[in-house]
Amino acid sequence: LAAIDQPAAYCASFEGKLDSALAVREFYDAFFALGRRINNLFTYAQLRNSEDTRNPEAQSMYMRIYGKYVAISGMLAFADPEILKLDEDKIRDMMNDDIMKDYAFILENLLNKKAHTLSEKEEGMLAAMGEVLGGPGEISSALMDADMTFGSAEDAGGSQHEVTNAGYILLQSSNDRVLRKNSFEKYYRGYSSHINTFAQTYATAVKAACAEAALRNYKSSRAMAMAEEHIPEEVYDNLVSSVSAHMDLMYRYLALRK
């Protein structure tokens, strides 16, 4: 992890200097190169942790790179607000500059988010809260992947099969209806026994998303989430309406599966 401190410090050295196409280009070159290195470390740690979420060494590795990512995000949170302080015409001139052709979309996207971008200090504070805001997701993942146990399900021949999150779909794909039924009941009984914990972590995640959306001047957390992917909210509404209107087909499918 210490190897990324120097490139992170180099990126931070651009603070107060992002006022020309050349400076922004050099910053983005360094910023995205740093991002790729962090992503490689994060992916490695995440995969090692996924091998056995009960392994304390893997947990420590994952949490250390997660913490480093959050710290660097806070350190470099100045960039977007600083660029957006420039006149829009100047930013668009940068977009049309040949040296910025690789980052024209980045700047266009930045302009689209101008109304939802906070000050340098506020962006830094939000970035520093990354681990806290991501807490509900981490808690639920640890509960599902490390702490929860589902027991074993018996098949038609009397053999026992361990039920796990990773192996549940395989059990449900079995030709043995008894095994499918027993594994289904064991699996969801395990979740039901933790229903209050899941409800509380989910409620906290929703509150965190709503709070960030309000701070960023979005009308809802859904609007914030979809704006990130440039998807109109109507797409979500149409999808829900279409699925709801054809639920009879799902019910027919489930009846056949029985």
XYZ file of C-alpha atoms in Angstrom:
258
model
C 0.000 0.000 0.000
C 2.885 2.360 0.691
C 3.749 2.232 -3.028
C 0.664 4.276 -3.911
C 1.367 7.053 -1.420
C 3.796 8.865 -3.740
C 1.511 8.890 -6.825
C -1.380 9.954 -4.552
C 0.719 12.840 -3.210
C 1.626 13.805 -6.784
C -2.055 14.003 -7.694
C -2.719 16.075 -4.577
C 0.004 18.521 -5.647
C -2.307 19.768 -8.424
C -4.625 21.416 -5.915
C -5.043 25.081 -6.855
C -3.465 24.526 -10.277
C -6.306 23.075 -12.375
C -6.883 26.159 -14.507
C -5.637 25.082 -17.948
C -6.117 22.214 -20.376
C -2.504 21.096 -19.885
C -2.769 21.046 -16.089
C -6.070 19.157 -16.165
C -4.657 16.677 -18.696
C -1.596 16.005 -16.542
C -3.767 15.630 -13.446
C -6.163 13.216 -15.154
C -3.282 11.148 -16.531
C -1.889 10.755 -13.014
C -5.313 10.372 -11.386
C -6.517 7.548 -13.625
C -3.158 5.778 -13.502
C -3.427 5.881 -9.711
C -7.019 4.653 -9.950
C -5.931 1.605 -11.955
C -3.321 0.710 -9.343
C -5.818 1.079 -6.528
C -8.374 -0.958 -8.472
C -5.873 -3.789 -8.940
C -5.085 -3.853 -5.220
C -8.740 -3.576 -4.274
C -9.768 -6.373 -6.630
C -7.014 -8.667 -5.359
C -7.936 -8.042 -1.723
C -11.638 -8.440 -2.452
C -11.110 -11.770 -4.226
C -8.877 -13.071 -1.437
C -11.539 -12.071 1.063
C -14.187 -13.824 -1.027
C -12.264 -17.106 -0.827
C -13.109 -17.319 2.868
C -14.823 -14.339 4.451
C -13.993 -15.749 7.894
C -10.233 -15.470 7.312
C -8.982 -12.596 9.500
C -5.888 -11.998 7.341
C -8.011 -11.595 4.218
C -10.441 -9.362 6.108
C -7.558 -7.183 7.278
C -6.150 -6.929 3.745
C -9.528 -5.905 2.370
C -10.207 -3.324 5.080
C -6.744 -1.777 4.700
C -7.096 -1.156 0.972
C -10.684 0.011 1.525
C -9.434 2.508 4.106
C -6.609 3.633 1.823
C -9.066 4.150 -1.045
C -11.342 6.288 1.143
C -8.404 8.335 2.429
C -7.103 9.037 -1.091
C -10.621 9.884 -2.281
C -10.813 12.505 0.451
C -7.360 13.826 -0.433
C -8.298 14.318 -4.094
C -11.880 15.509 -3.600
C -10.776 19.053 -4.477
C -10.500 18.301 -8.197
C -14.100 18.360 -9.427
C -15.156 21.491 -7.495
C -11.965 23.280 -8.542
C -12.497 22.585 -12.235
C -16.162 23.563 -11.982
C -15.176 26.963 -10.591
C -13.917 27.819 -14.075
C -16.265 29.473 -16.550
C -18.313 26.928 -18.471
C -17.030 28.352 -21.761
C -13.459 27.752 -20.615
C -14.261 24.163 -19.665
C -15.846 23.612 -23.092
C -12.766 25.110 -24.738
C -10.727 22.546 -22.806
C -12.982 19.779 -24.117
C -12.265 20.886 -27.684
C -8.511 21.068 -27.120
C -6.650 18.223 -28.840
C -4.702 17.357 -25.691
C -8.005 16.740 -23.867
C -9.630 14.472 -26.459
C -9.196 11.434 -24.193
C -11.023 13.203 -21.367
C -13.698 15.182 -23.217
C -16.449 12.898 -21.920
C -15.129 13.215 -18.361
C -15.469 16.995 -18.554
C -18.899 16.763 -20.199
C -20.052 14.473 -17.409
C -18.568 16.846 -14.855
C -20.558 19.749 -16.278
C -23.727 17.659 -16.140
C -23.142 17.110 -12.418
C -22.311 20.736 -11.623
C -25.587 21.370 -9.782
C -24.881 18.344 -7.594
C -21.186 18.939 -6.886
C -20.365 20.474 -3.513
C -17.456 22.649 -2.389
C -13.946 21.229 -1.981
C -14.404 21.000 1.779
C -17.822 19.388 1.553
C -16.716 16.887 -1.098
C -13.730 16.003 1.080
C -15.968 15.424 4.087
C -18.315 13.186 2.095
C -15.408 11.198 0.670
C -13.988 10.730 4.173
C -17.345 9.282 5.225
C -17.094 6.577 2.550
C -16.444 3.692 4.925
C -19.216 4.826 7.264
C -21.758 5.216 4.460
C -20.742 1.821 3.081
C -21.061 0.200 6.499
C -24.536 -1.334 6.041
C -23.432 -3.138 2.887
C -20.271 -4.450 4.523
C -22.217 -5.607 7.591
C -24.840 -7.465 5.573
C -22.144 -9.089 3.402
C -20.231 -10.286 6.456
C -23.432 -11.639 7.976
C -24.439 -13.505 4.800
C -21.032 -14.804 3.783
C -19.293 -15.422 7.107
C -21.670 -15.750 10.048
C -24.878 -17.272 8.713
C -25.251 -21.046 8.573
C -28.120 -22.908 6.931
C -27.528 -26.510 7.961
C -27.992 -29.427 5.578
C -30.831 -30.445 3.272
C -31.843 -34.041 2.734
C -32.425 -35.437 -0.753
C -34.868 -38.146 -1.811
C -32.279 -40.830 -1.081
C -31.617 -39.645 2.468
C -28.216 -38.069 1.742
C -27.366 -34.705 3.305
C -26.203 -31.684 1.326
C -24.748 -28.582 2.979
C -26.716 -25.424 2.182
C -24.622 -22.291 1.602
C -25.009 -18.996 -0.224
C -22.509 -20.125 -2.830
C -24.086 -23.548 -3.382
C -27.774 -22.702 -3.107
C -28.419 -22.212 -6.846
C -26.733 -25.533 -7.609
C -29.061 -27.280 -5.145
C -32.066 -25.550 -6.682
C -30.975 -26.791 -10.113
C -31.079 -30.419 -8.997
C -33.518 -32.862 -10.620
C -34.366 -34.046 -7.111
C -37.543 -32.207 -6.085
C -37.165 -33.243 -2.442
C -33.692 -31.709 -2.333
C -34.929 -28.526 -3.995
C -37.763 -28.203 -1.473
C -35.633 -28.940 1.593
C -32.769 -26.679 0.536
C -35.239 -23.860 -0.204
C -36.784 -24.123 3.256
C -33.411 -24.335 5.024
C -32.006 -21.403 3.066
C -34.853 -18.995 3.691
C -35.301 -20.131 7.268
C -31.729 -18.944 7.814
C -32.561 -15.511 6.405
C -35.815 -15.313 8.357
C -33.929 -15.888 11.594
C -31.934 -12.692 10.917
C -34.788 -10.646 9.486
C -34.507 -7.842 12.031
C -30.776 -7.389 11.459
C -31.263 -7.256 7.683
C -34.159 -4.836 8.046
C -32.100 -2.490 10.194
C -29.017 -2.551 7.936
C -31.205 -1.987 4.886
C -33.035 0.903 6.548
C -29.680 2.462 7.457
C -28.441 2.098 3.870
C -31.594 3.813 2.583
C -31.208 6.654 5.090
C -27.558 7.135 4.088
C -28.463 7.262 0.395
C -31.308 9.709 1.032
C -29.050 11.935 3.122
C -26.371 12.081 0.409
C -29.005 12.747 -2.265
C -30.381 15.654 -0.236
C -26.889 17.077 0.298
C -26.225 16.881 -3.445
C -29.528 18.545 -4.349
C -31.164 15.522 -5.944
C -34.902 15.045 -5.495
C -34.391 11.435 -4.380
C -31.741 8.772 -3.870
C -33.134 6.981 -6.928
C -32.578 10.082 -9.041
C -28.989 10.281 -7.783
C -28.284 6.605 -8.522
C -29.708 6.748 -12.041
C -28.083 10.064 -12.899
C -24.698 8.433 -12.286
C -25.409 6.066 -15.201
C -27.204 8.696 -17.343
C -30.470 6.743 -17.222
C -33.774 8.666 -17.175
C -36.023 7.769 -14.261
C -38.765 6.935 -16.762
C -36.751 3.857 -17.761
C -37.021 2.535 -14.200
C -40.733 3.299 -14.010
C -41.417 1.659 -17.377
C -39.470 -1.433 -16.343
C -41.465 -1.827 -13.128
C -44.758 -1.240 -14.962
C -43.897 -3.739 -17.691
C -42.845 -6.452 -15.232
C -45.924 -5.853 -13.071
C -48.213 -6.093 -16.104
C -46.820 -9.508 -17.044
C -46.507 -11.195 -13.661
C -49.004 -13.825 -14.809
C -46.254 -15.279 -17.000
C -43.972 -15.574 -13.991
C -46.699 -17.313 -12.029
C -47.216 -19.770 -14.896
C -43.487 -20.467 -14.982
C -43.361 -21.111 -11.237
C -46.366 -23.400 -11.484
C -44.547 -25.427 -14.135
C -41.423 -25.575 -11.954
C -43.508 -27.148 -9.188
